[in-house]
Coordinates of C-alpha atoms in Angstrom, one line a residue:
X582 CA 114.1 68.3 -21.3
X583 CA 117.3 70.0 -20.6
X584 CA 116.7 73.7 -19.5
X585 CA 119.3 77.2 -19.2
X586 CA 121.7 75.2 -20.9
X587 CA 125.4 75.4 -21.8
X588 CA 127.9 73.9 -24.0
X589 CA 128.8 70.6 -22.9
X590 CA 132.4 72.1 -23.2
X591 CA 131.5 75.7 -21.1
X592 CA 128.5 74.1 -18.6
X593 CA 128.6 75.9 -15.4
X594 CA 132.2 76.5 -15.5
X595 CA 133.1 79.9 -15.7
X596 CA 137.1 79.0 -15.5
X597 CA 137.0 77.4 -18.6
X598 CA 134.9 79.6 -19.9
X599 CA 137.0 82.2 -19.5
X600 CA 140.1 80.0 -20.2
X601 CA 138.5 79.1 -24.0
X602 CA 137.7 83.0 -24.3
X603 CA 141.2 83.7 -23.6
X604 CA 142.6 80.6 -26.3
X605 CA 140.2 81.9 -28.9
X606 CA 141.4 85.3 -28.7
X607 CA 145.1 84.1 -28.7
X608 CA 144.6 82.3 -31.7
X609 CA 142.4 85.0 -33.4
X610 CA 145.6 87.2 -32.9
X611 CA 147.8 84.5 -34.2
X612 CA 145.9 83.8 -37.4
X613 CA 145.6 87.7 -38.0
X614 CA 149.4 87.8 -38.3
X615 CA 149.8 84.8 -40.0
X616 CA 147.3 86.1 -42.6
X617 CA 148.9 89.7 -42.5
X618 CA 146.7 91.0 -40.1
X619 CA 143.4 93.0 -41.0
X620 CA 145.2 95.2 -43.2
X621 CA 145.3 93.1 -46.4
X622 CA 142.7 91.9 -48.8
X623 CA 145.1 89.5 -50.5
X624 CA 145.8 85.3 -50.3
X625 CA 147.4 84.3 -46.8
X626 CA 150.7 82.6 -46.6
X627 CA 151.0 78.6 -46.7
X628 CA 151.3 78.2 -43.4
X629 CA 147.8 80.2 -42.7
X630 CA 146.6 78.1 -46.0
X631 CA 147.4 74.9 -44.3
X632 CA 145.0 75.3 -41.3
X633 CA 142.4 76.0 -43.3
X634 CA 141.0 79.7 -42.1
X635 CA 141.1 81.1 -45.7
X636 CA 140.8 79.8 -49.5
X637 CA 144.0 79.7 -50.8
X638 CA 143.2 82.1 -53.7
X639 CA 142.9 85.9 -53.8
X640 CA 140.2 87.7 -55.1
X641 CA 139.7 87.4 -58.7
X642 CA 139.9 91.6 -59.2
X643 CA 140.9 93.9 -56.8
X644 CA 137.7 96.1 -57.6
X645 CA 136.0 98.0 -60.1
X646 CA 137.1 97.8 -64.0
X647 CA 134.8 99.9 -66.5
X648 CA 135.1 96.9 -68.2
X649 CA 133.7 94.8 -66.1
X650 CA 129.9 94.7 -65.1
X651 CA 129.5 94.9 -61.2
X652 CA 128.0 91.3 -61.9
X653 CA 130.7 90.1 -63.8
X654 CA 133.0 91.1 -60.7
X655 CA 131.0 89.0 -58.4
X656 CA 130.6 86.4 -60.8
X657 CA 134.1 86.0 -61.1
X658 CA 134.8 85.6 -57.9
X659 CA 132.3 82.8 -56.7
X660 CA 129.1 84.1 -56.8
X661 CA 126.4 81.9 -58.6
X662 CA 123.9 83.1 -61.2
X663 CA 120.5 82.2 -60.4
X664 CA 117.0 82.8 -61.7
X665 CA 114.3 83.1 -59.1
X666 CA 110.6 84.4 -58.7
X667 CA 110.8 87.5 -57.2
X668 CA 111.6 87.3 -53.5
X669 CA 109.3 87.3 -50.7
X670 CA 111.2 89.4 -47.6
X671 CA 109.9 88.6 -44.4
X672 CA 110.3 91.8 -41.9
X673 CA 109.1 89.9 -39.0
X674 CA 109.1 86.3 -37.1
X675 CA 106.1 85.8 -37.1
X676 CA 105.5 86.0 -40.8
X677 CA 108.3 83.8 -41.7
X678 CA 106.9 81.3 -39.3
X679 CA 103.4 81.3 -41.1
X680 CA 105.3 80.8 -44.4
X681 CA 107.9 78.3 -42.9
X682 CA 105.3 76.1 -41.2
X683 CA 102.9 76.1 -44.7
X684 CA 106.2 75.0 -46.9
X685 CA 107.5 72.4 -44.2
X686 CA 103.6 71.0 -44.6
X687 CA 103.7 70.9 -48.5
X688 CA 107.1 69.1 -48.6
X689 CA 107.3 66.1 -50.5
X690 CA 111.1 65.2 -50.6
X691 CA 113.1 66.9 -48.2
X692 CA 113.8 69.7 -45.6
X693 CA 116.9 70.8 -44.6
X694 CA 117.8 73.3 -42.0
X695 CA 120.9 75.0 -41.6
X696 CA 121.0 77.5 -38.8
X697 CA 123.8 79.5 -36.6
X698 CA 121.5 79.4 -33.1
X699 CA 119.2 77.4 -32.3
X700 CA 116.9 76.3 -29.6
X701 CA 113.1 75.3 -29.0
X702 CA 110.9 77.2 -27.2
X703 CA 107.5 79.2 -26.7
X704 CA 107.6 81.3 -29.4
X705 CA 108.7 79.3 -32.3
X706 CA 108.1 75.2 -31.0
X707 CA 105.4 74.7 -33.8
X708 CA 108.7 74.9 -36.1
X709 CA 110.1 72.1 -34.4
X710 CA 107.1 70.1 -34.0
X711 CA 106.5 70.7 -37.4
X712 CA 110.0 69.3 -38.6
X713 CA 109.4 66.3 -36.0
X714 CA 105.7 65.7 -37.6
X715 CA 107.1 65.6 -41.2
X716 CA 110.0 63.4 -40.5
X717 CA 107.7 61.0 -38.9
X718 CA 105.5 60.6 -42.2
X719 CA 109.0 59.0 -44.1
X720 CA 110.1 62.6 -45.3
X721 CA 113.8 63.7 -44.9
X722 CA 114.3 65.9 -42.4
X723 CA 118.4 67.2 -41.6
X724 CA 119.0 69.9 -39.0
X725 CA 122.2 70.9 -38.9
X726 CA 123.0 73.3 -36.3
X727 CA 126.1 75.5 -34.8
X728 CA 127.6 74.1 -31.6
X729 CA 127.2 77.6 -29.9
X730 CA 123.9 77.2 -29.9
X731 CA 124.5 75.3 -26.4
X732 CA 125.4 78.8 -25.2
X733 CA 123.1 81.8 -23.8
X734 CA 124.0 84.6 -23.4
X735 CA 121.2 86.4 -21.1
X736 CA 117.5 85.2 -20.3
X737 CA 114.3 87.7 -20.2
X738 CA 112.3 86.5 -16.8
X739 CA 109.3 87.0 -18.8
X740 CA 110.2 84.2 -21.1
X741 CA 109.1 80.8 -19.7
X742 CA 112.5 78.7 -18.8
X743 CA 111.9 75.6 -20.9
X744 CA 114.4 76.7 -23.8
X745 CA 115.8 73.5 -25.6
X746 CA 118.6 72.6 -27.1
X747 CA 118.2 70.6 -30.7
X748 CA 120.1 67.7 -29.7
X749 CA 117.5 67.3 -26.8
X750 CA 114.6 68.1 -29.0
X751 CA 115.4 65.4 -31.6
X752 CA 116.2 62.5 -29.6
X753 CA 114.0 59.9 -30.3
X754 CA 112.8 61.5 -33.2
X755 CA 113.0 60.5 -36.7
X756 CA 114.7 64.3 -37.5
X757 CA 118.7 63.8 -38.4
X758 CA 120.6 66.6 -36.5
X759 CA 124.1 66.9 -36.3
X760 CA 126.8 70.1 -34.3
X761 CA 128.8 71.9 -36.9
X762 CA 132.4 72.2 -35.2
X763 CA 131.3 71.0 -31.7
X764 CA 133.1 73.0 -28.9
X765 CA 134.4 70.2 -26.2
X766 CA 137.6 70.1 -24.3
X767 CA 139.1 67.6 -25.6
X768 CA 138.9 69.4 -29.2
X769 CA 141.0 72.4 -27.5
X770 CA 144.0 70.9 -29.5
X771 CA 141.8 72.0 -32.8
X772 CA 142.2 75.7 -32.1
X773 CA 142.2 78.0 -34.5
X774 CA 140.1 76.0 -36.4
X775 CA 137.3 75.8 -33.9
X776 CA 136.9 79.7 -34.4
X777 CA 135.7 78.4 -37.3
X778 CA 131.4 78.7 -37.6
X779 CA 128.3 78.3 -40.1
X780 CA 126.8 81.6 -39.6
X781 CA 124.3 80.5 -42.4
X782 CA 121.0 80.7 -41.8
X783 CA 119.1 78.3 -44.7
X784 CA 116.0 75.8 -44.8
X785 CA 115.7 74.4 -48.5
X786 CA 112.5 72.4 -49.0
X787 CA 112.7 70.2 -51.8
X788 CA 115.6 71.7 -53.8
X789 CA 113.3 74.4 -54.6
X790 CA 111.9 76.6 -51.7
X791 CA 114.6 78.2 -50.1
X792 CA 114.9 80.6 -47.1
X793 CA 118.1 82.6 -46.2
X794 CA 118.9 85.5 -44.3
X795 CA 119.7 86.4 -40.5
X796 CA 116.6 84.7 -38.4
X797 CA 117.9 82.1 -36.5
X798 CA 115.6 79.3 -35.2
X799 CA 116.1 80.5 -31.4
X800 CA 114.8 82.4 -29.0
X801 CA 116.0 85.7 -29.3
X802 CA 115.0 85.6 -33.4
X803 CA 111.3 84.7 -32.2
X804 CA 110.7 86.9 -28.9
X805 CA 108.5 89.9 -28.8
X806 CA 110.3 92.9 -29.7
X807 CA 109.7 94.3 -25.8
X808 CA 111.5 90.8 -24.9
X809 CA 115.0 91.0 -25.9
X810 CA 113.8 89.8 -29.8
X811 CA 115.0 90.6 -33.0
X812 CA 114.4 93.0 -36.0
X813 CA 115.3 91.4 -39.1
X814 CA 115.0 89.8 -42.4
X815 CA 114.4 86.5 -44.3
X816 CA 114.2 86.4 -48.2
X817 CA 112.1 83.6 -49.6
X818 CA 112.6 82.0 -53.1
X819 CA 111.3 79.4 -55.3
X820 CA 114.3 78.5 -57.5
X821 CA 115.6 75.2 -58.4
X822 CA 119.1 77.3 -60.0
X823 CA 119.6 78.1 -56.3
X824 CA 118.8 74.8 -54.7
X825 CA 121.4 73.0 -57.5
X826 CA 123.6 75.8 -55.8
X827 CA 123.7 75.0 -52.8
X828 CA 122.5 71.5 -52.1
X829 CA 126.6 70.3 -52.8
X830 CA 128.0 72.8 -50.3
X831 CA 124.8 71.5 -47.3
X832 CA 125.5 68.1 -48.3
X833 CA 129.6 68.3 -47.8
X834 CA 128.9 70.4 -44.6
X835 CA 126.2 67.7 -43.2
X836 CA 128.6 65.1 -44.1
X837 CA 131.6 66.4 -42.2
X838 CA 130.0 66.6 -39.3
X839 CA 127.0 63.9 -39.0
X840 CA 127.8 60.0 -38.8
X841 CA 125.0 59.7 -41.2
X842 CA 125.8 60.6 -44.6
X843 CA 123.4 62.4 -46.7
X844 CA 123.4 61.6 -50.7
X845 CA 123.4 65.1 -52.6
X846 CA 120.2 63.6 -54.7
X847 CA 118.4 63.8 -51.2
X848 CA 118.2 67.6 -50.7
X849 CA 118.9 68.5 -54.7
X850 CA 116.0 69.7 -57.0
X851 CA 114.7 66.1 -58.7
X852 CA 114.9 67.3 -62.5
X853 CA 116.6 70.3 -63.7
X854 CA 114.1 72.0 -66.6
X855 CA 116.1 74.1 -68.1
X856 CA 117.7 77.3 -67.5
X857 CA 115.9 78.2 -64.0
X858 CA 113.6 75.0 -63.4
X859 CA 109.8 75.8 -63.4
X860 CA 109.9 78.6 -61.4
X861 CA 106.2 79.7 -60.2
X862 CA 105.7 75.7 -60.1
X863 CA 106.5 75.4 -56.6
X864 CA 104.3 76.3 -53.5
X865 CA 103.9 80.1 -53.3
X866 CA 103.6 81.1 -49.8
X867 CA 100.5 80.5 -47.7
X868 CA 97.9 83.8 -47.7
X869 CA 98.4 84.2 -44.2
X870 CA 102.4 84.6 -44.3
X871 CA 102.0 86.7 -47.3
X872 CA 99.2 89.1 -45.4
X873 CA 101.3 89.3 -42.0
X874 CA 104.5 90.3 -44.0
X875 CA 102.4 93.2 -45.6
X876 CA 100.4 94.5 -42.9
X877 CA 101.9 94.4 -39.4
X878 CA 102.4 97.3 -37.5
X879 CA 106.2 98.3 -37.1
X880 CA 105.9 100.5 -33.9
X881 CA 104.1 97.3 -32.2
X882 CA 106.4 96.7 -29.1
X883 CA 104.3 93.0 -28.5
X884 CA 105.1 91.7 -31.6
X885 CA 107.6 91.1 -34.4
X886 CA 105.2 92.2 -36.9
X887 CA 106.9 94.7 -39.7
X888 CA 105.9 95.7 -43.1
X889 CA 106.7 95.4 -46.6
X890 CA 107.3 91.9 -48.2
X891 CA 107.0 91.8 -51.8
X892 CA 103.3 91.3 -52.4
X893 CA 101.7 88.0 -52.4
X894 CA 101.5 87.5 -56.2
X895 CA 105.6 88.2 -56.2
X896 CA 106.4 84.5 -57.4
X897 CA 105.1 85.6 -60.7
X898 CA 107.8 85.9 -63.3
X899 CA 111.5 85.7 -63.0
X900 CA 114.6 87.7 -62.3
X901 CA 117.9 86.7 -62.4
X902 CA 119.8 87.4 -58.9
X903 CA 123.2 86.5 -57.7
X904 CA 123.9 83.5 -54.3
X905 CA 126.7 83.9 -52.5
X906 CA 127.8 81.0 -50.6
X907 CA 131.1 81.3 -48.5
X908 CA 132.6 78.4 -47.2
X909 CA 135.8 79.4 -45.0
X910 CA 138.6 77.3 -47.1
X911 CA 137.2 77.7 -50.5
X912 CA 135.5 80.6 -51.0
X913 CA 136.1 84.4 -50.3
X914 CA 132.2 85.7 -51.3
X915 CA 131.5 88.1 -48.4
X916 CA 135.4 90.3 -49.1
X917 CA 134.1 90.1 -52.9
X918 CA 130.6 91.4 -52.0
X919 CA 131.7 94.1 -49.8
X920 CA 134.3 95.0 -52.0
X921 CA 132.0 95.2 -55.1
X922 CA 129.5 97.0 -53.3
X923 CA 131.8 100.1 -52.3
X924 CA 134.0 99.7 -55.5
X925 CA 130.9 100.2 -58.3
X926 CA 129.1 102.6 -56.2
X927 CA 128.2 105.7 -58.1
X928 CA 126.1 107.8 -55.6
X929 CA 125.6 106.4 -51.9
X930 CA 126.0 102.7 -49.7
X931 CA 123.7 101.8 -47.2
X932 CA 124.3 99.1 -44.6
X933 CA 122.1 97.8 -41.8
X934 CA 124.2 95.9 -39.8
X935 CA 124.1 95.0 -35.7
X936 CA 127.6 94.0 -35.7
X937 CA 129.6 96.5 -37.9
X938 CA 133.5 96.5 -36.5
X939 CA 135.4 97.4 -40.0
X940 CA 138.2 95.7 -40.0
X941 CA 141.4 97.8 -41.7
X942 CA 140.8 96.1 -45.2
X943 CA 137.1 96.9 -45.0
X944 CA 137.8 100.6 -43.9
X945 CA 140.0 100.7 -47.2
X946 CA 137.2 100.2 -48.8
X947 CA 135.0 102.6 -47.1
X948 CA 138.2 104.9 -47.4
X949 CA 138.3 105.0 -51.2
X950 CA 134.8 105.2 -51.7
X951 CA 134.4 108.6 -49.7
X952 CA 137.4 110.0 -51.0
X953 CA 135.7 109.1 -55.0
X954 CA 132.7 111.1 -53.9
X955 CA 130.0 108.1 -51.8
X956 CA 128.0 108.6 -49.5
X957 CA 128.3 106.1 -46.9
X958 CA 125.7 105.2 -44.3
X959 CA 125.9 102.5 -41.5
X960 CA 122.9 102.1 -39.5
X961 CA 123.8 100.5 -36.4
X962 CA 121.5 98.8 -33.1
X963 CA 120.7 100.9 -29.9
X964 CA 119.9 97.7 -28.3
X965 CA 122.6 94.9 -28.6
X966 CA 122.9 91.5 -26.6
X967 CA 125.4 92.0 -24.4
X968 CA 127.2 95.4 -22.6
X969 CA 130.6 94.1 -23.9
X970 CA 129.2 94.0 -27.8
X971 CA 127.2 97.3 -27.4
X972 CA 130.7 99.0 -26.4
X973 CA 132.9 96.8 -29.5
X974 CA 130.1 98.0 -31.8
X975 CA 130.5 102.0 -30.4
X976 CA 134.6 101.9 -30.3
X977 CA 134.9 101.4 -34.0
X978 CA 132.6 104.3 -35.0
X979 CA 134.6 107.4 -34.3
X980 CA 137.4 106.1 -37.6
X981 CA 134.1 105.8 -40.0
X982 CA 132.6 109.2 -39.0
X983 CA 136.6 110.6 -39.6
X984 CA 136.4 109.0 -42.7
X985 CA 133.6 110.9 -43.5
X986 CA 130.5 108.3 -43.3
X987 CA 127.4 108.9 -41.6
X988 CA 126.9 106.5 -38.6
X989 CA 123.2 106.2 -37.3
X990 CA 122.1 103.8 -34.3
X991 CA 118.3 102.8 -34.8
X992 CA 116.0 102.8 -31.7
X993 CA 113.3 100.0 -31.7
X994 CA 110.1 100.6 -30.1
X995 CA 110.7 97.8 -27.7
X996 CA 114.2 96.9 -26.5
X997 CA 114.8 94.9 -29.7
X998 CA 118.2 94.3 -31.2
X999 CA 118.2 95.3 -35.2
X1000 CA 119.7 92.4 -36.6
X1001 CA 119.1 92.8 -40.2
X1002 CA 122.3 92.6 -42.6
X1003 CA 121.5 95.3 -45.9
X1004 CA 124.1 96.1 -48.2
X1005 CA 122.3 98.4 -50.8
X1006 CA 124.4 100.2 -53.3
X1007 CA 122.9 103.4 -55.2
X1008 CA 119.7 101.9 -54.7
X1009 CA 120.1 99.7 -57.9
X1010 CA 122.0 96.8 -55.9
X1011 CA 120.8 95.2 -52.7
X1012 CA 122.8 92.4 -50.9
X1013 CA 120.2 90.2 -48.1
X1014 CA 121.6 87.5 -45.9
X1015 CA 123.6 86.7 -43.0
X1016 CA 127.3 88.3 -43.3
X1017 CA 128.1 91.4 -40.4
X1018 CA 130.4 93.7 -41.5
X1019 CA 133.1 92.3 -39.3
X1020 CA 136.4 90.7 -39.4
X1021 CA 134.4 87.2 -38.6
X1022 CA 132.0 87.0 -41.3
X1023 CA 134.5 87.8 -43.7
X1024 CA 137.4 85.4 -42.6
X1025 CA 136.1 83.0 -39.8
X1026 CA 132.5 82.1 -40.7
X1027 CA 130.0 80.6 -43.3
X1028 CA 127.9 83.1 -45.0
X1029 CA 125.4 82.9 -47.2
X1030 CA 124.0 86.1 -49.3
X1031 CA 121.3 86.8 -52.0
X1032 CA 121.9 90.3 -54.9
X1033 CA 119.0 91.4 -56.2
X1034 CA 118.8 94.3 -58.7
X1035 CA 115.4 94.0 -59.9
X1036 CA 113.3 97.2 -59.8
X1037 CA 110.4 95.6 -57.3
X1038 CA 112.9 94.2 -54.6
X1039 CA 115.1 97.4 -54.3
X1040 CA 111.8 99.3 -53.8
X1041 CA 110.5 97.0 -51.4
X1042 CA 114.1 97.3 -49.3
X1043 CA 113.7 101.1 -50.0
X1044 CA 110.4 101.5 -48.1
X1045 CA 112.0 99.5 -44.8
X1046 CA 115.3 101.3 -44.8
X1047 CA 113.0 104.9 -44.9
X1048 CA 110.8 103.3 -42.2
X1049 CA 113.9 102.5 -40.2
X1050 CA 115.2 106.1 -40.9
X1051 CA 112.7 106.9 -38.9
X1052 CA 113.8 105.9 -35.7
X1053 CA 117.8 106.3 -36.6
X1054 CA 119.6 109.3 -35.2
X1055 CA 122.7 110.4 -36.3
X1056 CA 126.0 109.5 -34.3
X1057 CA 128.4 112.9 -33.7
X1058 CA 132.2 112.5 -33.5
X1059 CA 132.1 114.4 -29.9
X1060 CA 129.7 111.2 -29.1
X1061 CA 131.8 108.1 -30.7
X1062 CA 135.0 110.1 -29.3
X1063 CA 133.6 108.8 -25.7
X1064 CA 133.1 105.4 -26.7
X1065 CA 137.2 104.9 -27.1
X1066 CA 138.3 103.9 -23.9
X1067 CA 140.3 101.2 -22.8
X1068 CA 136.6 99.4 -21.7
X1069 CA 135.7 99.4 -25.5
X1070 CA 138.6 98.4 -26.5
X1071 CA 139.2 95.8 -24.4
X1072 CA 135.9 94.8 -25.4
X1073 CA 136.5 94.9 -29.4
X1074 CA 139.2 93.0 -28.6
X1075 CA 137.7 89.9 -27.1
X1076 CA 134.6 90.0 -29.8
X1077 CA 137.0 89.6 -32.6
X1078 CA 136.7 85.8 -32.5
X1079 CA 133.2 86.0 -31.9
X1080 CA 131.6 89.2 -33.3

């Protein structure tokens, strides 16, 4: 098995590392300009159309009309309708895993996994094994995985070294994998579309039982918190509206990139039964996910555990919700969401977000909504994954808090890196999945995000955000004026392409 791998493209050599860093920021620049930079929300021009980076088609509004539902806004401009049971939220790894491993047991026609980063190791191989054990009885199993994947970006010495890469896992297995947008040399000429990646995180089971949000299946998504892991979130759904969603966008994807091609009647719901399927039908997750999600201790610094997933008997009854699925070159759904969220807000926005680096269309938004009267809070990570990220995150700051939002940067107990993506709008909307508020994921990158605005969900995401509150502390502008040196913004710079 391989072990402290790299890209095939960047292994062990830091020149053309350094060299692809350098191209991918060149072209970043360039396709900013062709699209008229960051400052405009609108359609690019033909030649940026041509190469694919955007869809050719502005937003549908420019924002809010008293007209026009908040739903009707995102509706119009891609979202899908869906009905669904009401959503489990998973605060921690380790209860996603329990609920993961139980639906990947139960699954009768297919799994397919979708994921940005990826690897197999100590604390999450019983996924993997699982997937490999299920393909092996005759069930479909597609793992479709980003090529950066193949590249780390630091390892704890208290994790044990044997960290595998999907394609090495798989082989000789009866799981179909394939690289979204592999990174080689010889595919240098394919810049700036290899900027391009799926920053979905998805596993469908069946058409039905659907996972999305910002765990990855690697190891930094899996490790204890006092390990270099991750605080986050996964939302859990039975809903056959979704799965008819998305199963034609997973199935294009697979087959752009995989020499076998997948059928969309493989990974689709079997029947459709009316409006919504038979929600409450499917598997409800096991006890044991749905007691971890609930109980776990959030201060634990040896463990992932967090609280407050909707309780076990959530699958009962249905709520309508909203799927966002962006797919750079057709859709525009993260602008839209952002752009609705800020727009319709009455009272207050909340965001949770790791990677937050407004670009100038985003801080129009924010813009406008302070100067109608919202309160805006960003909660941002103390601990991030690399120097060079910690100081991009800090050097956009100081224009938010002299716009007049209130930045805070959450402290884990361990050394953990917040990675949960809330957008929560006057606590009646709430937007779970994997978009950052960055130039990346709303331009460069496959999203994919669930809207809730059912009473049980929002009260449920409530109770977390006041939990994380509790370790937040308030960012002053004498503070974020030190963090806008040439350093950070040298560093900004270079984590445009890949923030």
């Amino acid at each position: 098995m391989q072990k402290n791998y790299y890209s095939p493209m960047l292994r062990g050599m830091p020149f053309y590392r350094f060299a692809f860093g350098v191209l991918a920021l060149l072209a970043t620049i360039s396709a900013m300009v062709i699209l008229g930079g960051c400052a405009t929300s609108q359609g690019a021009g033909s030649l940026a159309n041509s190469i694919g980076l955007v869809n050719s088609v502005s937003l549908a509004n420019s924002g809010a009309d008293s007209t026009q539902s908040i739903e009707a806004f995102l509706e119009s401009n891609g979202f899908s309708r869906i009905q669904t049971n009401e959503p489990i939220i998973h605060y921690s790894a380790e209860s996603w895993k329990a609920s993961l491993l139980n639906t990947i047991a139960q699954a009768k026609k297919s799994v397919f996994v979708l994921v940005f980063l990826a690897n197999r190791n100590e604390f999450n191989a019983e996924i993997y094994d699982a997937l490999i054990a299920k393909a092996a009885e005759g069930v479909p199993v597609y793992f479709l995985f980003d090529a950066t994947s193949y590249e780390r970006i630091f390892h704890n010495p208290k994790w044990n070294d044997e960290i595998v890469a999907p394609s090495e896992v798989f082989r000789g297995t009866k799981v179909k994998w394939a690289e979204f947008n592999p990174l080689r040399l010889e595919r240098i000429a394919a810049l700036p579309w290899l900027l391009v990646r799926d920053h979905r995180k998805i596993v469908m089971v069946d058409g039905e039982t659907i996972y999305a949000g910002g765990y990855n299946l690697n190891i930094y998504s899996f490790a204890p918190l006092d390990q270099n892991g991750n605080e986050d979130a996964m939302v859990e759904i039975q809903s056959p509206d979704a799965g008819r969603a998305l199963a034609p966008s997973l199935a294009e994807t697979w087959n752009q990139f995989s020499v076998e091609s997948l059928n969309l009647e493989d990974i689709a719901p079997a029947v459709a039964t009316g409006a919504g399927g038979s929600i409450g039908a499917t598997a409800a997750a096991s006890p044991e996910a749905s007691a971890g999600s609930q109980t776990a201790s959030m201060d634990s610094t040896t463990s992932q555990d967090t609280p407050l997933a909707c309780p076990p008997n959530a699958n009962k009854g249905a709520v309508n919700a909203w799927l966002g699925n962006q797919v750079i070159g057709e859709t525009r759904s993260i602008e839209a969401l952002y752009r609705a969220i800020f727009d319709y807000a009455q009272e207050e926005v909340w965001l949770v977000q790791a990677f937050a680096m407004p670009t100038e269309t985003i801080m129009q938004m924010v813009k406008q909504a302070l100067q109608r009267g919202i309160q805006v809070n960003i909660m941002l990570s103390d601990d991030q994954i690399s120097p060079a990220m910690d100081k991009a995150v800090h050097y956009t700051v100081l224009p938010l808090l002299e716009a007049g939002a209130h930045v805070f940067i959450y402290k884990s107990a361990g050394n953990a890196l917040l990675h949960y993506k809330l957008a929560m709008m006057d606590r009646k909307i709430v937007a779970l999945g994997s978009p950052n508020f960055n130039y990346r994921s709303v331009r460069l990158s496959n999203e994919i995000v669930f809207v809730f605005d059912n009473e049980r969900t929002i009260g449920v995401v409530s109770q977390n955000l006041s939990e994380l509150q509790k370790r937040a502390r308030p960012v002053s502008i004498e503070e974020a004026q030190k963090w806008r040196g040439f350093s950070y913004f040298m560093s900004y710079l270079l984590s445009v392409p890949g923030g």
